Amino acid sequence: MLQPATDPLAVAAGVGASVVGAGDGLRHFTESSFAESGDADRDYRLMADNLPILSWMANADGYIFWYNRHWYEYTGCSPTQLEGWGWRSVHDPETLPQVMSNWAEAVERGESFEMTFPLRAADGSFRPFLTRAQPVRNTDGKVTRWYGVNIDVSGAAALASRLSESETAMRAFFETAGVYTAVIEIDERDFTFIVANRRMARFWGAESITGRSARSLRNGKLARGMMTALKRGHAAGEPTTTEYPFAGPDGERWFTATLTPMPPGTSGRRRLSIASIDITARKRAEAALATAVETKDMLLHEVNHRVKNSLQLVTALLSLQAAQAVDPVLRASLVEARGRVSVVASMHQRLYSTSAHDRVDIVAYLCELAEESVSALNAGGRVVLDFAATDEIVLPLSQAVPLALVVSELITNAMKYAYPGDVAGIIRLHLSRTEQGDVRVFVGDTGPGLPEGFSLLRSGSLGMKIVRSLTRQLQAVVNLCPQNPGAGFEIVVPREAA
């Protein structure tokens, strides 16, 4: 029986001595001459001894009589320990019975042996090895010897384990992320599911739709525009998003889908990744909101109409009361009250006649209000209105009403005190926005100016009290702007309030 090669360096030295002859120079071998030289068996052994894998040879009955050097280095065992059936000592006890059974069956049948099992290293750890053994037969077909190798596959096993874990994690995400996900292949009139998660499959009415075409799942019909959208998404060359309705088993639903082009498969057809989210609830909420807004607009339209009618009735009553008043002071007070109510009534009239039921184009409204006020108090046309606006200004109703009343009071006061009798002059009304975005309104005249020592905070007139109260409501600042000649008031409404 052949013995293990225990000193490969000595064998190598022997080979070297036989290759180089004494004075003959380097000998040249052909394959046939090498096989007949007597060195072949030794050199083949030396080569096997230095293979970077574990290798061994066994008799016809499976008795292992030779291991290469790496076997001893890996296991830390001596030739005596491994001879014959000693190899069992480096096997995992849990897998050894199966290894023995498979090996015995291969020997009995004379068939190739292949199996992966762990082998113990010199440090006591185990690594998986892919083991293969091939029988060698004589001319009569009888097995005379076995050649075997053990290949360390721990790196491959670890990689396979990591890939398996990664695949498991991706599959879990694929199935549980709450997204309808699939990869499809597109042709001219249909598309085929390459892979789809359970959520997507159930939406199409099946437990699994992999390998099935969309038309086969929908009785030959697809939603209008679906193929156009898919082709457009692939042609974009980058992820695109689209919203679409889809009639599923439980009725029409809305989805938003991200379409991502992918490299073509083996078929060469275009591929797309689809990730869809059900937005039916959002669409229904949007529809409900649109209905609510429409209803609100209708209600506000009716409210403005009724408020306008009520205020016009109040205005008529005040006019009637003023006409019957004997006391001139009372009559003047009633006329001023009617004017104030008219401002609010005209505001609601404007809201009623437009689609903006809760906001006012204050520039157009104040221009109209100023023209009407100056015209009503301007006998003979002696006073001219100078109106200017450099910006478009839209205010909510809660800000527009008090600002309009303030402007009305200031114009009325200017007409009353700056131009009594037949005095002529100019009423200025200028609107703009400051650099900070605040609304600036200037009301001025070219009359004799304010009385010496005039203070807006200390003035006891009803008009100034109304101005103070309403500007506080507006969170606005009122500044006196003396003119030469005349007087002026500047109202600045902060951007936050406006």
Tab-separated table of C-alpha atoms in Angstrom:
chain	number	residue	atom	x	y	z
A	1	MET	CA	0.000	0.000	0.000
A	2	LEU	CA	1.239	3.495	-0.892
A	3	GLN	CA	2.128	5.729	2.030
A	4	PRO	CA	1.396	9.458	2.514
A	5	ALA	CA	3.920	11.900	1.103
A	6	THR	CA	5.188	13.241	4.413
A	7	ASP	CA	8.161	15.227	3.076
A	8	PRO	CA	7.193	16.997	-0.129
A	9	LEU	CA	10.401	19.085	-0.058
A	10	ALA	CA	12.487	15.940	-0.139
A	11	VAL	CA	10.397	14.604	-3.001
A	12	ALA	CA	10.852	17.872	-4.851
A	13	ALA	CA	14.617	17.632	-4.303
A	14	GLY	CA	14.573	14.107	-5.705
A	15	VAL	CA	12.690	15.213	-8.769
A	16	GLY	CA	15.148	17.998	-9.314
A	17	ALA	CA	18.051	15.522	-9.165
A	18	SER	CA	16.418	13.267	-11.737
A	19	VAL	CA	15.563	16.087	-14.145
A	20	VAL	CA	19.063	17.482	-14.325
A	21	GLY	CA	21.533	14.812	-15.432
A	22	ALA	CA	25.264	14.817	-14.735
A	23	GLY	CA	26.560	16.615	-17.776
A	24	ASP	CA	23.572	15.729	-20.015
A	25	GLY	CA	21.997	19.175	-19.674
A	26	LEU	CA	18.274	19.716	-19.261
A	27	ARG	CA	16.201	16.722	-20.392
A	28	HIS	CA	13.145	17.393	-22.588
A	29	PHE	CA	10.039	15.300	-21.907
A	30	THR	CA	7.066	14.673	-24.150
A	31	GLU	CA	3.805	13.424	-22.659
A	32	SER	CA	4.530	9.837	-23.709
A	33	SER	CA	8.187	9.873	-22.654
A	34	PHE	CA	7.255	11.404	-19.294
A	35	ALA	CA	4.672	8.669	-18.654
A	36	GLU	CA	7.291	5.999	-19.457
A	37	SER	CA	10.127	7.597	-17.518
A	38	GLY	CA	9.243	6.274	-14.086
A	39	ASP	CA	9.145	9.863	-12.737
A	40	ALA	CA	5.493	10.416	-13.647
A	41	ASP	CA	3.942	8.873	-10.546
A	42	ARG	CA	6.209	10.806	-8.250
A	43	ASP	CA	5.736	14.103	-10.090
A	44	TYR	CA	1.973	13.721	-10.245
A	45	ARG	CA	2.011	13.149	-6.504
A	46	LEU	CA	4.162	16.212	-5.947
A	47	MET	CA	1.786	18.292	-8.024
A	48	ALA	CA	-1.260	16.975	-6.095
A	49	ASP	CA	0.580	17.536	-2.832
A	50	ASN	CA	0.890	21.239	-3.637
A	51	LEU	CA	-2.597	21.862	-4.978
A	52	PRO	CA	-4.344	24.723	-3.087
A	53	ILE	CA	-7.169	22.317	-2.178
A	54	LEU	CA	-7.427	19.226	-0.026
A	55	SER	CA	-6.955	16.066	-2.113
A	56	TRP	CA	-6.697	12.361	-1.360
A	57	MET	CA	-6.626	8.852	-2.848
A	58	ALA	CA	-8.436	5.714	-1.695
A	59	ASN	CA	-8.481	2.019	-2.536
A	60	ALA	CA	-11.376	0.457	-4.397
A	61	ASP	CA	-13.107	-0.286	-1.073
A	62	GLY	CA	-12.955	3.351	0.023
A	63	TYR	CA	-9.982	3.004	2.333
A	64	ILE	CA	-8.017	6.308	2.062
A	65	PHE	CA	-4.279	5.680	1.853
A	66	TRP	CA	-2.956	9.114	0.828
A	67	TYR	CA	-3.651	12.772	1.652
A	68	ASN	CA	-1.900	15.783	0.226
A	69	ARG	CA	0.026	18.207	2.391
A	70	HIS	CA	-2.865	20.697	2.729
A	71	TRP	CA	-4.994	18.009	4.409
A	72	TYR	CA	-2.497	17.751	7.273
A	73	GLU	CA	-1.986	21.506	7.461
A	74	TYR	CA	-5.731	22.231	7.601
A	75	THR	CA	-6.703	19.507	10.095
A	76	GLY	CA	-3.511	19.572	12.192
A	77	CYS	CA	-3.570	15.746	12.167
A	78	SER	CA	-0.717	13.352	11.519
A	79	PRO	CA	-0.735	10.693	8.791
A	80	THR	CA	-1.287	7.991	11.409
A	81	GLN	CA	-4.393	9.759	12.749
A	82	LEU	CA	-5.964	10.068	9.292
A	83	GLU	CA	-4.952	6.737	7.754
A	84	GLY	CA	-7.766	4.492	6.599
A	85	TRP	CA	-10.994	5.613	8.197
A	86	GLY	CA	-9.347	8.124	10.491
A	87	TRP	CA	-10.806	10.955	8.483
A	88	ARG	CA	-14.041	10.477	10.417
A	89	SER	CA	-12.436	12.211	13.431
A	90	VAL	CA	-12.465	15.608	11.661
A	91	HIS	CA	-16.118	15.410	10.632
A	92	ASP	CA	-19.050	17.073	12.350
A	93	PRO	CA	-20.758	14.304	14.378
A	94	GLU	CA	-24.153	15.549	13.202
A	95	THR	CA	-23.393	15.132	9.512
A	96	LEU	CA	-20.993	12.163	9.728
A	97	PRO	CA	-23.710	9.449	9.526
A	98	GLN	CA	-25.024	10.905	6.271
A	99	VAL	CA	-21.492	11.260	4.886
A	100	MET	CA	-20.725	7.591	5.742
A	101	SER	CA	-23.974	6.428	4.162
A	102	ASN	CA	-23.482	8.413	0.937
A	103	TRP	CA	-19.828	7.406	0.653
A	104	ALA	CA	-20.587	3.708	1.228
A	105	GLU	CA	-23.324	3.835	-1.404
A	106	ALA	CA	-20.997	5.489	-3.943
A	107	VAL	CA	-18.263	2.878	-3.286
A	108	GLU	CA	-20.745	0.017	-3.584
A	109	ARG	CA	-22.132	1.287	-6.898
A	110	GLY	CA	-18.814	2.577	-8.204
A	111	GLU	CA	-20.384	5.948	-8.958
A	112	SER	CA	-19.067	9.477	-8.521
A	113	PHE	CA	-19.482	10.983	-5.059
A	114	GLU	CA	-20.380	14.631	-4.381
A	115	MET	CA	-21.453	16.214	-1.107
A	116	THR	CA	-20.906	19.387	0.908
A	117	PHE	CA	-20.165	18.960	4.610
A	118	PRO	CA	-18.113	20.654	7.356
A	119	LEU	CA	-14.563	19.627	8.267
A	120	ARG	CA	-12.806	20.600	11.479
A	121	ALA	CA	-9.756	22.825	11.185
A	122	ALA	CA	-6.670	22.659	13.406
A	123	ASP	CA	-8.084	25.521	15.542
A	124	GLY	CA	-11.269	23.552	16.238
A	125	SER	CA	-13.539	25.587	13.919
A	126	PHE	CA	-15.553	24.022	11.104
A	127	ARG	CA	-15.714	25.122	7.499
A	128	PRO	CA	-17.945	23.752	4.737
A	129	PHE	CA	-16.194	21.801	1.966
A	130	LEU	CA	-17.518	20.676	-1.386
A	131	THR	CA	-16.208	17.101	-1.692
A	132	ARG	CA	-15.976	15.180	-4.941
A	133	ALA	CA	-14.565	11.683	-5.527
A	134	GLN	CA	-14.125	10.009	-8.905
A	135	PRO	CA	-13.548	6.249	-9.397
A	136	VAL	CA	-10.721	4.965	-11.671
A	137	ARG	CA	-11.352	1.704	-13.545
A	138	ASN	CA	-9.098	-0.844	-15.221
A	139	THR	CA	-9.580	-2.250	-18.701
A	140	ASP	CA	-12.159	-4.664	-17.331
A	141	GLY	CA	-14.216	-1.768	-15.938
A	142	LYS	CA	-13.444	-2.649	-12.352
A	143	VAL	CA	-12.850	0.188	-9.872
A	144	THR	CA	-9.227	0.109	-8.760
A	145	ARG	CA	-8.844	3.454	-7.048
A	146	TRP	CA	-10.619	6.651	-5.979
A	147	TYR	CA	-9.354	10.211	-6.384
A	148	GLY	CA	-10.990	12.837	-4.204
A	149	VAL	CA	-10.818	16.571	-3.529
A	150	ASN	CA	-12.273	18.801	-0.784
A	151	ILE	CA	-12.841	22.437	-1.828
A	152	ASP	CA	-13.308	25.091	0.865
A	153	VAL	CA	-16.604	26.841	0.062
A	154	SER	CA	-16.942	28.836	3.275
A	155	GLY	CA	-16.549	32.102	1.355
A	156	ALA	CA	-19.159	31.056	-1.177
A	157	ALA	CA	-21.433	29.809	1.608
A	158	ALA	CA	-21.106	33.098	3.472
A	159	LEU	CA	-21.817	35.001	0.278
A	160	ALA	CA	-24.800	32.785	-0.465
A	161	SER	CA	-26.040	33.332	3.085
A	162	ARG	CA	-25.728	37.097	2.751
A	163	LEU	CA	-27.435	37.012	-0.628
A	164	SER	CA	-30.191	34.874	0.824
A	165	GLU	CA	-30.634	37.253	3.753
A	166	SER	CA	-30.639	40.215	1.375
A	167	GLU	CA	-33.159	38.505	-0.889
A	168	THR	CA	-35.334	37.658	2.111
A	169	ALA	CA	-35.193	41.256	3.341
A	170	MET	CA	-35.975	42.618	-0.118
A	171	ARG	CA	-38.831	40.156	-0.539
A	172	ALA	CA	-40.225	41.170	2.862
A	173	PHE	CA	-39.999	44.843	1.873
A	174	PHE	CA	-41.429	44.018	-1.560
A	175	GLU	CA	-44.431	42.314	0.040
A	176	THR	CA	-45.092	44.495	3.103
A	177	ALA	CA	-44.200	48.069	2.066
A	178	GLY	CA	-47.828	48.921	1.307
A	179	VAL	CA	-46.991	49.629	-2.339
A	180	TYR	CA	-48.352	47.875	-5.420
A	181	THR	CA	-45.062	46.781	-7.019
A	182	ALA	CA	-44.214	44.904	-10.211
A	183	VAL	CA	-41.704	44.581	-13.045
A	184	ILE	CA	-43.305	44.294	-16.468
A	185	GLU	CA	-42.289	43.751	-20.104
A	186	ILE	CA	-44.086	45.860	-22.706
A	187	ASP	CA	-45.036	45.053	-26.279
A	188	GLU	CA	-47.265	47.044	-28.627
A	189	ARG	CA	-50.691	46.148	-27.205
A	190	ASP	CA	-50.071	44.371	-23.920
A	191	PHE	CA	-47.598	43.859	-21.091
A	192	THR	CA	-46.494	40.831	-19.086
A	193	PHE	CA	-45.748	40.647	-15.369
A	194	ILE	CA	-42.174	39.438	-14.784
A	195	VAL	CA	-42.577	39.677	-11.029
A	196	ALA	CA	-45.255	41.238	-8.821
A	197	ASN	CA	-45.910	41.385	-5.110
A	198	ARG	CA	-49.015	39.843	-3.564
A	199	ARG	CA	-50.730	43.215	-3.196
A	200	MET	CA	-50.449	43.867	-6.933
A	201	ALA	CA	-51.538	40.320	-7.800
A	202	ARG	CA	-54.654	40.460	-5.647
A	203	PHE	CA	-55.623	43.793	-7.122
A	204	TRP	CA	-55.549	42.150	-10.559
A	205	GLY	CA	-57.769	39.383	-9.163
A	206	ALA	CA	-55.264	36.538	-8.682
A	207	GLU	CA	-52.898	35.135	-6.065
A	208	SER	CA	-50.001	35.120	-8.525
A	209	ILE	CA	-49.659	36.974	-11.813
A	210	THR	CA	-45.983	36.285	-12.609
A	211	GLY	CA	-45.652	35.368	-16.278
A	212	ARG	CA	-49.201	36.408	-17.121
A	213	SER	CA	-50.216	39.164	-19.514
A	214	ALA	CA	-52.422	42.058	-18.442
A	215	ARG	CA	-55.025	41.365	-21.128
A	216	SER	CA	-55.366	37.741	-20.019
A	217	LEU	CA	-56.175	39.003	-16.531
A	218	ARG	CA	-58.684	41.587	-17.793
A	219	ASN	CA	-60.605	39.520	-20.353
A	220	GLY	CA	-58.655	41.080	-23.182
A	221	LYS	CA	-59.343	44.682	-22.179
A	222	LEU	CA	-57.106	47.372	-20.697
A	223	ALA	CA	-57.944	50.806	-19.355
A	224	ARG	CA	-57.908	53.520	-21.996
A	225	GLY	CA	-54.538	55.216	-22.248
A	226	MET	CA	-52.724	52.610	-20.090
A	227	MET	CA	-50.365	51.379	-22.808
A	228	THR	CA	-49.695	54.945	-23.960
A	229	ALA	CA	-48.726	55.948	-20.416
A	230	LEU	CA	-46.441	52.910	-19.992
A	231	LYS	CA	-44.688	53.515	-23.316
A	232	ARG	CA	-44.266	57.189	-22.489
A	233	GLY	CA	-42.828	56.274	-19.076
A	234	HIS	CA	-40.254	53.944	-20.672
A	235	ALA	CA	-39.324	56.466	-23.366
A	236	ALA	CA	-38.635	59.133	-20.703
A	237	GLY	CA	-35.433	57.305	-19.733
A	238	GLU	CA	-35.833	58.279	-16.079
A	239	PRO	CA	-38.397	57.764	-13.288
A	240	THR	CA	-41.701	59.510	-14.013
A	241	THR	CA	-44.887	59.815	-11.975
A	242	THR	CA	-48.457	59.614	-13.215
A	243	GLU	CA	-51.931	59.454	-11.689
A	244	TYR	CA	-54.625	57.225	-13.136
A	245	PRO	CA	-58.008	55.640	-12.318
A	246	PHE	CA	-58.342	51.861	-12.376
A	247	ALA	CA	-61.454	49.685	-12.181
A	248	GLY	CA	-60.515	46.842	-9.832
A	249	PRO	CA	-62.572	44.033	-8.305
A	250	ASP	CA	-63.912	46.425	-5.639
A	251	GLY	CA	-64.726	49.321	-7.974
A	252	GLU	CA	-62.816	52.267	-9.378
A	253	ARG	CA	-59.794	53.423	-7.441
A	254	TRP	CA	-57.130	56.068	-8.042
A	255	PHE	CA	-53.376	55.472	-8.008
A	256	THR	CA	-50.181	57.434	-8.348
A	257	ALA	CA	-47.454	55.352	-9.998
A	258	THR	CA	-43.711	55.821	-10.379
A	259	LEU	CA	-42.524	54.266	-13.656
A	260	THR	CA	-38.812	53.465	-13.837
A	261	PRO	CA	-37.222	52.197	-17.096
A	262	MET	CA	-35.100	49.047	-16.696
A	263	PRO	CA	-32.634	47.209	-18.964
A	264	PRO	CA	-34.363	44.767	-21.347
A	265	GLY	CA	-34.645	41.114	-20.336
A	266	THR	CA	-33.513	38.078	-22.322
A	267	SER	CA	-36.505	38.559	-24.615
A	268	GLY	CA	-35.199	41.985	-25.603
A	269	ARG	CA	-38.554	43.616	-24.777
A	270	ARG	CA	-38.840	46.902	-22.921
A	271	ARG	CA	-39.024	46.618	-19.146
A	272	LEU	CA	-40.510	48.916	-16.515
A	273	SER	CA	-40.597	48.889	-12.761
A	274	ILE	CA	-43.945	50.057	-11.373
A	275	ALA	CA	-44.511	51.259	-7.807
A	276	SER	CA	-48.093	52.432	-7.205
A	277	ILE	CA	-49.768	53.927	-4.154
A	278	ASP	CA	-53.516	53.939	-3.668
A	279	ILE	CA	-54.662	57.585	-3.487
A	280	THR	CA	-58.394	56.884	-3.658
A	281	ALA	CA	-58.949	58.366	-0.204
A	282	ARG	CA	-57.100	61.530	-1.215
A	283	LYS	CA	-59.084	61.838	-4.440
A	284	ARG	CA	-62.343	61.398	-2.573
A	285	ALA	CA	-61.250	64.011	-0.037
A	286	GLU	CA	-60.353	66.395	-2.876
A	287	ALA	CA	-63.770	65.833	-4.466
A	288	ALA	CA	-65.474	66.397	-1.122
A	289	LEU	CA	-63.410	69.548	-0.594
A	290	ALA	CA	-64.300	70.845	-4.050
A	291	THR	CA	-67.971	70.241	-3.272
A	292	ALA	CA	-67.588	71.987	0.077
A	293	VAL	CA	-65.887	74.980	-1.553
A	294	GLU	CA	-68.641	75.198	-4.137
A	295	THR	CA	-71.254	75.017	-1.390
A	296	LYS	CA	-69.384	77.665	0.620
A	297	ASP	CA	-69.278	79.967	-2.401
A	298	MET	CA	-73.003	79.553	-2.893
A	299	LEU	CA	-73.678	80.275	0.793
A	300	LEU	CA	-71.382	83.319	0.826
A	301	HIS	CA	-73.050	84.582	-2.338
A	302	GLU	CA	-76.432	84.320	-0.624
A	303	VAL	CA	-75.095	85.837	2.628
A	304	ASN	CA	-73.635	88.853	0.811
A	305	HIS	CA	-76.893	89.276	-1.064
A	306	ARG	CA	-78.955	89.244	2.144
A	307	VAL	CA	-76.537	91.496	4.054
A	308	LYS	CA	-76.543	93.957	1.179
A	309	ASN	CA	-80.357	93.995	1.127
A	310	SER	CA	-80.555	94.425	4.904
A	311	LEU	CA	-78.037	97.270	4.908
A	312	GLN	CA	-79.818	98.986	2.048
A	313	LEU	CA	-83.002	98.803	4.119
A	314	VAL	CA	-81.162	100.374	7.067
A	315	THR	CA	-79.832	103.070	4.735
A	316	ALA	CA	-83.332	103.834	3.496
A	317	LEU	CA	-84.632	104.074	7.070
A	318	LEU	CA	-81.821	106.437	8.055
A	319	SER	CA	-82.529	108.599	4.986
A	320	LEU	CA	-86.213	108.704	5.884
A	321	GLN	CA	-85.394	109.582	9.506
A	322	ALA	CA	-82.962	112.304	8.401
A	323	ALA	CA	-85.550	113.830	6.085
A	324	GLN	CA	-88.036	114.105	8.942
A	325	ALA	CA	-85.541	115.445	11.514
A	326	VAL	CA	-86.122	119.044	12.505
A	327	ASP	CA	-82.888	119.505	14.423
A	328	PRO	CA	-80.078	120.210	11.898
A	329	VAL	CA	-77.463	118.542	14.153
A	330	LEU	CA	-79.557	115.361	14.356
A	331	ARG	CA	-80.168	115.494	10.637
A	332	ALA	CA	-76.401	115.755	9.959
A	333	SER	CA	-75.686	112.853	12.323
A	334	LEU	CA	-78.273	110.666	10.598
A	335	VAL	CA	-76.835	111.511	7.182
A	336	GLU	CA	-73.318	110.584	8.371
A	337	ALA	CA	-74.599	107.323	9.833
A	338	ARG	CA	-76.331	106.565	6.550
A	339	GLY	CA	-73.049	107.183	4.732
A	340	ARG	CA	-71.196	104.749	6.971
A	341	VAL	CA	-73.804	102.040	6.496
A	342	SER	CA	-73.692	102.687	2.761
A	343	VAL	CA	-69.963	101.941	2.725
A	344	VAL	CA	-70.549	98.499	4.196
A	345	ALA	CA	-73.586	97.879	1.973
A	346	SER	CA	-71.640	98.778	-1.187
A	347	MET	CA	-68.851	96.409	-0.067
A	348	HIS	CA	-71.283	93.487	0.102
A	349	GLN	CA	-72.837	94.589	-3.169
A	350	ARG	CA	-69.415	94.254	-4.791
A	351	LEU	CA	-68.852	90.820	-3.175
A	352	TYR	CA	-72.274	89.676	-4.327
A	353	SER	CA	-71.562	90.666	-7.931
A	354	THR	CA	-68.175	88.845	-8.120
A	355	SER	CA	-66.963	85.278	-7.565
A	356	ALA	CA	-64.621	86.417	-4.757
A	357	HIS	CA	-67.054	86.239	-1.868
A	358	ASP	CA	-64.556	86.732	0.964
A	359	ARG	CA	-61.867	89.025	-0.458
A	360	VAL	CA	-61.881	92.459	-2.030
A	361	ASP	CA	-59.825	94.224	-4.675
A	362	ILE	CA	-59.339	97.191	-2.370
A	363	VAL	CA	-57.786	99.407	-5.054
A	364	ALA	CA	-60.831	99.270	-7.341
A	365	TYR	CA	-63.247	99.512	-4.424
A	366	LEU	CA	-61.617	102.562	-2.762
A	367	CYS	CA	-61.404	104.319	-6.127
A	368	GLU	CA	-65.136	103.808	-6.631
A	369	LEU	CA	-65.892	104.766	-3.012
A	370	ALA	CA	-63.831	107.976	-3.251
A	371	GLU	CA	-65.467	108.997	-6.514
A	372	GLU	CA	-68.947	108.505	-5.031
A	373	SER	CA	-68.079	110.334	-1.776
A	374	VAL	CA	-66.517	113.343	-3.495
A	375	SER	CA	-69.355	113.504	-6.013
A	376	ALA	CA	-72.048	113.383	-3.281
A	377	LEU	CA	-70.462	116.221	-1.279
A	378	ASN	CA	-69.099	118.229	-4.185
A	379	ALA	CA	-71.684	120.800	-5.211
A	380	GLY	CA	-70.680	122.359	-8.519
A	381	GLY	CA	-67.682	120.093	-9.004
A	382	ARG	CA	-65.318	122.445	-7.215
A	383	VAL	CA	-63.236	119.582	-5.680
A	384	VAL	CA	-61.159	117.235	-7.829
A	385	LEU	CA	-60.205	113.663	-6.863
A	386	ASP	CA	-56.550	112.706	-7.343
A	387	PHE	CA	-56.469	108.898	-7.163
A	388	ALA	CA	-53.329	106.798	-7.675
A	389	ALA	CA	-52.339	103.172	-6.996
A	390	THR	CA	-48.970	101.609	-7.770
A	391	ASP	CA	-49.785	98.031	-6.743
A	392	GLU	CA	-52.587	95.504	-6.954
A	393	ILE	CA	-53.918	94.939	-3.434
A	394	VAL	CA	-56.442	92.286	-2.421
A	395	LEU	CA	-57.604	92.118	1.211
A	396	PRO	CA	-59.879	89.756	3.115
A	397	LEU	CA	-63.306	91.100	3.963
A	398	SER	CA	-62.352	91.428	7.649
A	399	GLN	CA	-59.634	93.947	6.669
A	400	ALA	CA	-61.303	95.605	3.699
A	401	VAL	CA	-64.415	96.832	5.578
A	402	PRO	CA	-62.622	98.719	8.400
A	403	LEU	CA	-60.072	100.190	5.958
A	404	ALA	CA	-62.872	101.408	3.665
A	405	LEU	CA	-64.691	103.015	6.634
A	406	VAL	CA	-61.483	104.794	7.710
A	407	VAL	CA	-60.936	106.155	4.185
A	408	SER	CA	-64.597	107.211	3.986
A	409	GLU	CA	-64.345	109.105	7.297
A	410	LEU	CA	-61.160	110.909	6.236
A	411	ILE	CA	-62.578	111.929	2.834
A	412	THR	CA	-65.826	113.110	4.437
A	413	ASN	CA	-63.870	115.182	7.024
A	414	ALA	CA	-61.702	116.702	4.274
A	415	MET	CA	-64.729	117.667	2.209
A	416	LYS	CA	-66.469	119.112	5.276
A	417	TYR	CA	-63.600	121.095	6.869
A	418	ALA	CA	-61.090	121.731	4.061
A	419	TYR	CA	-63.582	122.933	1.470
A	420	PRO	CA	-66.570	124.588	3.148
A	421	GLY	CA	-68.941	126.594	1.033
A	422	ASP	CA	-67.650	127.222	-2.479
A	423	VAL	CA	-63.958	126.556	-1.730
A	424	ALA	CA	-62.256	124.466	-4.458
A	425	GLY	CA	-59.368	122.064	-4.053
A	426	ILE	CA	-58.029	118.545	-4.424
A	427	ILE	CA	-58.703	115.321	-2.492
A	428	ARG	CA	-55.785	112.907	-2.795
A	429	LEU	CA	-56.127	109.133	-2.303
A	430	HIS	CA	-52.936	107.167	-2.994
A	431	LEU	CA	-52.423	103.411	-2.424
A	432	SER	CA	-49.191	101.435	-2.544
A	433	ARG	CA	-47.131	98.774	-0.838
A	434	THR	CA	-43.951	99.482	1.088
A	435	GLU	CA	-40.697	97.592	0.542
A	436	GLN	CA	-41.683	95.380	3.470
A	437	GLY	CA	-45.019	94.519	1.815
A	438	ASP	CA	-47.192	96.645	4.115
A	439	VAL	CA	-50.279	98.345	2.643
A	440	ARG	CA	-49.954	102.166	2.613
A	441	VAL	CA	-53.011	104.425	2.142
A	442	PHE	CA	-52.652	108.216	1.982
A	443	VAL	CA	-55.628	110.599	2.228
A	444	GLY	CA	-54.870	114.324	1.902
A	445	ASP	CA	-56.252	117.703	0.861
A	446	THR	CA	-55.053	121.169	-0.146
A	447	GLY	CA	-57.151	123.064	2.418
A	448	PRO	CA	-56.049	125.229	5.373
A	449	GLY	CA	-54.597	122.252	7.254
A	450	LEU	CA	-55.298	120.789	10.691
A	451	PRO	CA	-55.895	123.035	13.712
A	452	GLU	CA	-52.807	123.938	15.685
A	453	GLY	CA	-52.107	121.326	18.351
A	454	PHE	CA	-54.369	118.756	16.706
A	455	SER	CA	-53.862	115.229	18.059
A	456	LEU	CA	-55.573	112.167	16.661
A	457	LEU	CA	-55.324	110.452	20.050
A	458	ARG	CA	-57.034	113.368	21.882
A	459	SER	CA	-59.585	114.381	19.251
A	460	GLY	CA	-63.128	114.051	20.571
A	461	SER	CA	-64.985	114.076	17.257
A	462	LEU	CA	-66.962	110.980	16.386
A	463	GLY	CA	-65.165	110.673	13.044
A	464	MET	CA	-61.695	110.578	14.663
A	465	LYS	CA	-62.924	108.150	17.324
A	466	ILE	CA	-64.098	105.840	14.533
A	467	VAL	CA	-60.711	106.176	12.776
A	468	ARG	CA	-58.832	105.320	15.987
A	469	SER	CA	-61.036	102.319	16.733
A	470	LEU	CA	-60.887	100.861	13.248
A	471	THR	CA	-57.127	101.318	12.826
A	472	ARG	CA	-56.606	99.416	16.091
A	473	GLN	CA	-58.752	96.641	14.652
A	474	LEU	CA	-56.532	96.666	11.562
A	475	GLN	CA	-53.367	96.671	13.732
A	476	ALA	CA	-52.486	99.663	11.578
A	477	VAL	CA	-50.476	102.811	12.272
A	478	VAL	CA	-51.888	106.283	11.480
A	479	ASN	CA	-49.428	109.091	10.824
A	480	LEU	CA	-50.220	112.808	10.382
A	481	CYS	CA	-48.626	114.193	7.210
A	482	PRO	CA	-48.799	118.013	7.116
A	483	GLN	CA	-49.066	119.345	3.525
A	484	ASN	CA	-48.222	122.740	2.147
A	485	PRO	CA	-50.952	123.628	1.869
A	486	GLY	CA	-53.357	121.168	3.414
A	487	ALA	CA	-53.387	118.121	5.686
A	488	GLY	CA	-52.748	114.427	5.183
A	489	PHE	CA	-53.207	111.087	6.923
A	490	GLU	CA	-51.127	107.976	6.248
A	491	ILE	CA	-52.516	104.557	7.254
A	492	VAL	CA	-50.021	101.673	7.186
A	493	VAL	CA	-51.503	98.165	7.521
A	494	PRO	CA	-48.791	95.582	8.369
A	495	ARG	CA	-48.261	92.788	5.869
A	496	GLU	CA	-49.056	90.161	8.545
A	497	ALA	CA	-52.422	91.796	9.272
A	498	ALA	CA	-53.225	92.283	5.581
